[in-house]
mmCIF file of C-alpha atoms in Angstrom:
data_model
loop_
_atom_site.group_PDB
_atom_site.id
_atom_site.type_symbol
_atom_site.label_atom_id
_atom_site.label_comp_id
_atom_site.label_asym_id
_atom_site.label_seq_id
_atom_site.Cartn_x
_atom_site.Cartn_y
_atom_site.Cartn_z
ATOM 1 C CA MET A 2 2.895 -12.818 0.275
ATOM 2 C CA ALA A 3 4.004 -9.229 -0.820
ATOM 3 C CA LEU A 4 1.646 -6.297 -0.575
ATOM 4 C CA ARG A 5 1.926 -3.788 -3.710
ATOM 5 C CA LEU A 6 0.460 -0.171 -3.911
ATOM 6 C CA GLU A 7 1.030 0.859 -8.265
ATOM 7 C CA ASN A 8 0.536 4.891 -8.379
ATOM 8 C CA VAL A 9 -2.105 4.876 -6.478
ATOM 9 C CA SER A 10 -3.463 8.779 -5.952
ATOM 10 C CA ILE A 11 -6.826 9.461 -4.258
ATOM 11 C CA GLN A 12 -8.764 12.758 -4.868
ATOM 12 C CA LEU A 13 -11.572 14.413 -2.023
ATOM 13 C CA SER A 14 -14.317 16.007 -4.733
ATOM 14 C CA GLY A 15 -11.369 16.126 -7.556
ATOM 15 C CA ARG A 16 -8.825 17.577 -5.315
ATOM 16 C CA PRO A 17 -5.516 15.463 -5.026
ATOM 17 C CA LEU A 18 -5.334 14.420 -1.660
ATOM 18 C CA ILE A 19 -2.555 11.460 -2.263
ATOM 19 C CA GLN A 20 0.101 12.062 -4.990
ATOM 20 C CA PRO A 21 0.816 8.565 -6.929
ATOM 21 C CA LEU A 22 2.154 6.128 -4.685
ATOM 22 C CA SER A 23 3.823 2.818 -5.226
ATOM 23 C CA LEU A 24 5.318 0.733 -2.579
ATOM 24 C CA ASP A 25 6.013 -2.641 -2.100
ATOM 25 C CA ILE A 26 5.400 -4.562 1.153
ATOM 26 C CA GLU A 27 7.248 -7.980 1.908
ATOM 27 C CA PRO A 28 5.904 -10.813 4.160
ATOM 28 C CA GLY A 29 5.874 -9.568 7.972
ATOM 29 C CA GLU A 30 6.768 -6.629 6.789
ATOM 30 C CA THR A 31 5.297 -3.432 9.054
ATOM 31 C CA VAL A 32 6.048 -0.248 6.879
ATOM 32 C CA THR A 33 5.049 2.489 8.858
ATOM 33 C CA LEU A 34 3.320 5.876 6.952
ATOM 34 C CA MET A 35 3.647 9.062 9.279
ATOM 35 C CA GLY A 36 1.656 12.177 8.896
ATOM 36 C CA VAL A 37 -0.800 15.330 10.523
ATOM 37 C CA SER A 38 -4.290 14.431 10.980
ATOM 38 C CA GLY A 39 -6.252 14.994 7.557
ATOM 39 C CA SER A 40 -2.862 14.331 5.662
ATOM 40 C CA GLY A 41 -5.124 11.352 3.820
ATOM 41 C CA LYS A 42 -3.542 8.144 6.512
ATOM 42 C CA SER A 43 -6.816 6.931 6.746
ATOM 43 C CA THR A 44 -7.830 7.576 3.722
ATOM 44 C CA LEU A 45 -5.357 4.953 2.105
ATOM 45 C CA LEU A 46 -6.009 2.410 4.457
ATOM 46 C CA SER A 47 -9.734 2.689 3.690
ATOM 47 C CA HIS A 48 -8.706 2.342 -0.217
ATOM 48 C CA VAL A 49 -6.455 -1.015 0.334
ATOM 49 C CA ALA A 50 -8.829 -2.161 2.908
ATOM 50 C CA GLY A 51 -12.209 -1.502 -0.113
ATOM 51 C CA ASP A 52 -14.680 0.480 1.868
ATOM 52 C CA LEU A 53 -12.998 4.175 0.509
ATOM 53 C CA GLU A 54 -16.599 5.975 0.670
ATOM 54 C CA PRO A 55 -17.353 9.220 -1.818
ATOM 55 C CA PRO A 56 -16.466 12.416 -2.674
ATOM 56 C CA PHE A 57 -12.889 10.363 -2.074
ATOM 57 C CA THR A 58 -11.788 8.830 -5.422
ATOM 58 C CA ALA A 59 -8.627 6.641 -6.154
ATOM 59 C CA MET A 60 -6.569 5.145 -8.599
ATOM 60 C CA GLY A 61 -3.798 2.779 -9.255
ATOM 61 C CA GLN A 62 -3.304 -0.933 -7.976
ATOM 62 C CA VAL A 63 -3.398 -2.752 -4.918
ATOM 63 C CA SER A 64 -2.790 -6.191 -5.431
ATOM 64 C CA LEU A 65 -1.877 -9.296 -2.842
ATOM 65 C CA ASP A 66 0.518 -11.532 -4.022
ATOM 66 C CA GLY A 67 0.530 -10.659 -7.400
ATOM 67 C CA VAL A 68 -3.720 -10.988 -7.658
ATOM 68 C CA ALA A 69 -5.154 -7.655 -7.603
ATOM 69 C CA LEU A 70 -7.619 -6.505 -5.221
ATOM 70 C CA ASP A 71 -9.718 -3.338 -7.532
ATOM 71 C CA GLY A 72 -12.944 -3.832 -7.174
ATOM 72 C CA LEU A 73 -13.173 -6.395 -4.548
ATOM 73 C CA PRO A 74 -15.141 -5.876 -1.583
ATOM 74 C CA PRO A 75 -13.548 -6.071 2.092
ATOM 75 C CA GLU A 76 -14.439 -9.922 2.689
ATOM 76 C CA LYS A 77 -12.981 -10.975 -0.357
ATOM 77 C CA ARG A 78 -9.626 -8.947 0.192
ATOM 78 C CA ARG A 79 -9.140 -10.740 3.678
ATOM 79 C CA ILE A 80 -7.024 -8.267 5.020
ATOM 80 C CA GLY A 81 -7.024 -7.077 8.788
ATOM 81 C CA ARG A 82 -7.500 -4.042 10.445
ATOM 82 C CA LEU A 83 -6.600 -2.378 13.823
ATOM 83 C CA PHE A 84 -7.943 0.361 14.794
ATOM 84 C CA GLN A 85 -7.818 3.067 17.760
ATOM 85 C CA ASP A 86 -10.643 1.298 19.539
ATOM 86 C CA ASP A 87 -10.797 -2.208 20.008
ATOM 87 C CA LEU A 88 -14.337 -2.361 18.304
ATOM 88 C CA LEU A 89 -15.273 -5.467 20.743
ATOM 89 C CA PHE A 90 -18.713 -6.405 20.545
ATOM 90 C CA PRO A 91 -20.408 -5.493 23.753
ATOM 91 C CA HIS A 92 -22.878 -8.327 23.431
ATOM 92 C CA LEU A 93 -21.209 -10.639 22.804
ATOM 93 C CA THR A 94 -18.189 -12.914 25.108
ATOM 94 C CA VAL A 95 -14.445 -12.502 24.211
ATOM 95 C CA ALA A 96 -14.541 -16.258 22.964
ATOM 96 C CA GLU A 97 -17.270 -15.034 20.575
ATOM 97 C CA ASN A 98 -15.982 -11.950 19.392
ATOM 98 C CA LEU A 99 -12.927 -14.170 18.252
ATOM 99 C CA LEU A 100 -15.531 -16.482 16.663
ATOM 100 C CA PHE A 101 -17.192 -13.822 14.712
ATOM 101 C CA GLY A 102 -14.675 -13.210 11.752
ATOM 102 C CA MET A 103 -12.961 -16.692 12.089
ATOM 103 C CA PRO A 104 -13.474 -18.479 8.994
ATOM 104 C CA ARG A 105 -16.140 -21.585 8.654
ATOM 105 C CA GLY A 106 -15.439 -24.861 9.511
ATOM 106 C CA PRO A 107 -16.503 -27.271 12.101
ATOM 107 C CA ARG A 108 -17.095 -26.427 15.539
ATOM 108 C CA PRO A 109 -14.303 -28.181 17.645
ATOM 109 C CA GLU A 110 -11.587 -26.798 15.519
ATOM 110 C CA ARG A 111 -12.662 -23.402 15.822
ATOM 111 C CA LEU A 112 -13.229 -23.551 19.281
ATOM 112 C CA ALA A 113 -9.738 -25.118 19.697
ATOM 113 C CA LYS A 114 -7.960 -22.394 17.449
ATOM 114 C CA VAL A 115 -10.285 -19.820 20.167
ATOM 115 C CA ALA A 116 -8.187 -21.306 22.943
ATOM 116 C CA ALA A 117 -4.901 -21.682 21.372
ATOM 117 C CA ALA A 118 -5.204 -17.747 20.207
ATOM 118 C CA LEU A 119 -6.477 -17.108 24.066
ATOM 119 C CA ALA A 120 -3.218 -19.258 25.358
ATOM 120 C CA GLU A 121 -0.921 -16.942 23.037
ATOM 121 C CA ALA A 122 -2.276 -13.757 23.836
ATOM 122 C CA GLY A 123 -2.308 -14.908 27.888
ATOM 123 C CA LEU A 124 -5.915 -14.681 28.457
ATOM 124 C CA LEU A 125 -6.423 -18.240 28.494
ATOM 125 C CA GLY A 126 -9.738 -18.902 30.769
ATOM 126 C CA PHE A 127 -11.055 -15.509 29.626
ATOM 127 C CA GLY A 128 -12.814 -16.686 26.999
ATOM 128 C CA ASP A 129 -16.869 -16.647 28.956
ATOM 129 C CA ARG A 130 -16.314 -13.012 29.981
ATOM 130 C CA PRO A 131 -17.284 -10.038 28.640
ATOM 131 C CA PRO A 132 -15.217 -7.598 26.915
ATOM 132 C CA ASN A 133 -15.992 -4.920 29.544
ATOM 133 C CA THR A 134 -14.635 -7.037 32.499
ATOM 134 C CA LEU A 135 -11.332 -6.468 30.777
ATOM 135 C CA SER A 136 -8.634 -4.138 31.082
ATOM 136 C CA GLY A 137 -6.995 -1.404 28.457
ATOM 137 C CA GLY A 138 -4.312 -3.993 27.615
ATOM 138 C CA GLN A 139 -6.102 -7.343 27.494
ATOM 139 C CA ARG A 140 -8.767 -5.883 25.015
ATOM 140 C CA ALA A 141 -6.333 -4.487 22.997
ATOM 141 C CA ARG A 142 -4.445 -8.367 22.872
ATOM 142 C CA VAL A 143 -8.082 -9.713 21.928
ATOM 143 C CA ALA A 144 -8.479 -7.469 19.038
ATOM 144 C CA LEU A 145 -5.516 -8.066 17.940
ATOM 145 C CA MET A 146 -6.469 -12.089 18.002
ATOM 146 C CA ARG A 147 -9.620 -11.219 16.527
ATOM 147 C CA ALA A 148 -8.170 -10.130 13.955
ATOM 148 C CA LEU A 149 -5.459 -13.170 13.223
ATOM 149 C CA VAL A 150 -8.199 -15.971 13.601
ATOM 150 C CA ALA A 151 -9.545 -14.435 10.523
ATOM 151 C CA GLU A 152 -6.647 -15.267 8.679
ATOM 152 C CA PRO A 153 -5.805 -12.480 7.046
ATOM 153 C CA ARG A 154 -3.099 -12.254 4.410
ATOM 154 C CA ALA A 155 -2.385 -8.612 4.783
ATOM 155 C CA MET A 156 -2.773 -5.658 8.076
ATOM 156 C CA LEU A 157 -3.704 -2.180 8.386
ATOM 157 C CA LEU A 158 -2.742 -0.742 11.192
ATOM 158 C CA ASP A 159 -4.987 2.708 11.732
ATOM 159 C CA GLU A 160 -3.170 4.572 15.185
ATOM 160 C CA PRO A 161 -3.663 1.237 17.444
ATOM 161 C CA PHE A 162 -1.185 2.143 20.019
ATOM 162 C CA SER A 163 -2.810 5.853 20.499
ATOM 163 C CA LYS A 164 -5.046 5.648 23.476
ATOM 164 C CA LEU A 165 -2.983 3.514 25.320
ATOM 165 C CA ASP A 166 -0.673 4.414 27.825
ATOM 166 C CA ALA A 167 3.084 4.965 27.897
ATOM 167 C CA ASP A 168 4.198 1.780 29.431
ATOM 168 C CA LEU A 169 1.013 -0.280 27.632
ATOM 169 C CA ARG A 170 2.027 0.976 24.093
ATOM 170 C CA GLN A 171 5.632 -0.227 24.107
ATOM 171 C CA THR A 172 4.430 -3.756 25.675
ATOM 172 C CA MET A 173 1.351 -3.387 22.616
ATOM 173 C CA ARG A 174 3.737 -2.427 20.180
ATOM 174 C CA SER A 175 6.122 -5.393 20.539
ATOM 175 C CA PHE A 176 3.423 -8.056 21.066
ATOM 176 C CA VAL A 177 1.730 -6.729 17.743
ATOM 177 C CA PHE A 178 4.557 -6.812 15.625
ATOM 178 C CA GLU A 179 5.954 -10.089 16.526
ATOM 179 C CA HIS A 180 2.427 -11.999 15.872
ATOM 180 C CA ILE A 181 2.673 -9.821 12.413
ATOM 181 C CA ALA A 182 6.064 -11.106 11.362
ATOM 182 C CA ALA A 183 6.020 -14.662 12.985
ATOM 183 C CA ARG A 184 2.398 -15.278 10.494
ATOM 184 C CA ARG A 185 4.452 -13.697 7.597
ATOM 185 C CA ILE A 186 1.642 -10.821 6.950
ATOM 186 C CA PRO A 187 2.938 -7.411 5.188
ATOM 187 C CA CYS A 188 1.132 -4.901 7.382
ATOM 188 C CA LEU A 189 0.971 -1.144 6.484
ATOM 189 C CA MET A 190 0.602 1.307 9.814
ATOM 190 C CA VAL A 191 -0.522 4.706 10.067
ATOM 191 C CA THR A 192 0.073 6.711 12.970
ATOM 192 C CA HIS A 193 1.830 10.340 13.801
ATOM 193 C CA ASP A 194 4.164 9.441 16.515
ATOM 194 C CA LYS A 195 7.543 7.696 15.053
ATOM 195 C CA ALA A 196 8.025 5.668 18.490
ATOM 196 C CA ASP A 197 5.095 3.703 17.409
ATOM 197 C CA ALA A 198 7.104 2.198 14.188
ATOM 198 C CA PRO A 199 9.079 -1.241 14.575
ATOM 199 C CA GLN A 200 12.966 -0.717 15.257
ATOM 200 C CA SER A 201 14.439 -0.746 11.885
ATOM 201 C CA GLY A 202 11.624 -0.945 9.672
ATOM 202 C CA ARG A 203 10.851 1.194 6.696
ATOM 203 C CA VAL A 204 9.022 4.688 7.744
ATOM 204 C CA LEU A 205 7.641 6.775 5.258
ATOM 205 C CA LEU A 206 6.098 10.686 5.941
ATOM 206 C CA LEU A 207 3.321 11.890 4.116
ATOM 207 C CA ARG A 208 3.351 15.812 3.442
ATOM 208 C CA GLU A 209 1.327 17.747 1.291
ATOM 209 C CA GLY A 210 0.098 14.864 -0.306
ATOM 210 C CA ARG A 211 3.540 13.258 -1.130
ATOM 211 C CA VAL A 212 5.718 10.281 0.056
ATOM 212 C CA ASN A 213 9.377 10.216 0.920
ATOM 213 C CA HIS A 214 11.325 8.320 3.439
ATOM 214 C CA ALA A 215 11.622 9.858 7.296
#
């Protein structure tokens, strides 16, 4: 299932922010878009996710597996997102955080998926704990698994490693990219640090509204 952007452009109050961009991201591939703060990286992700707000406007088409997403609300697009902050719900347990975004189904099956996700993240037995008892790395793993158990058809990463220390960043990069590749999910990541990009992955540079190979 490929993620495709066709002639996508974004304006801010009528002023061009991102020039027309066409990009195909294949299943399991992570493409990295780099640029300075304010260049429009996160704004592009918002457009793909379906939550772009005024004064920003966009043109062009976003599609998944050949199906246009334009006009669909965010919850209908089934696109997972990771941010700089883990955004776990503090009033819910770890297991309840995972259940929150999971598709409906028989409760035993959903609980089994939670247990499998925690085991995959090396957090089996952590389900009843509140998020504030976890380390930064543990919280980051829970945030990723919460996105994945929602069965997204694509992923968007918005500087997801920027608040982690150097050793933890390397671990989390490997953890995130391995899971995305294993699930064959197309992924677009924005960052200002080229070291965050997966090895041998495509890296694009957004500068003065234009996207080029870095």
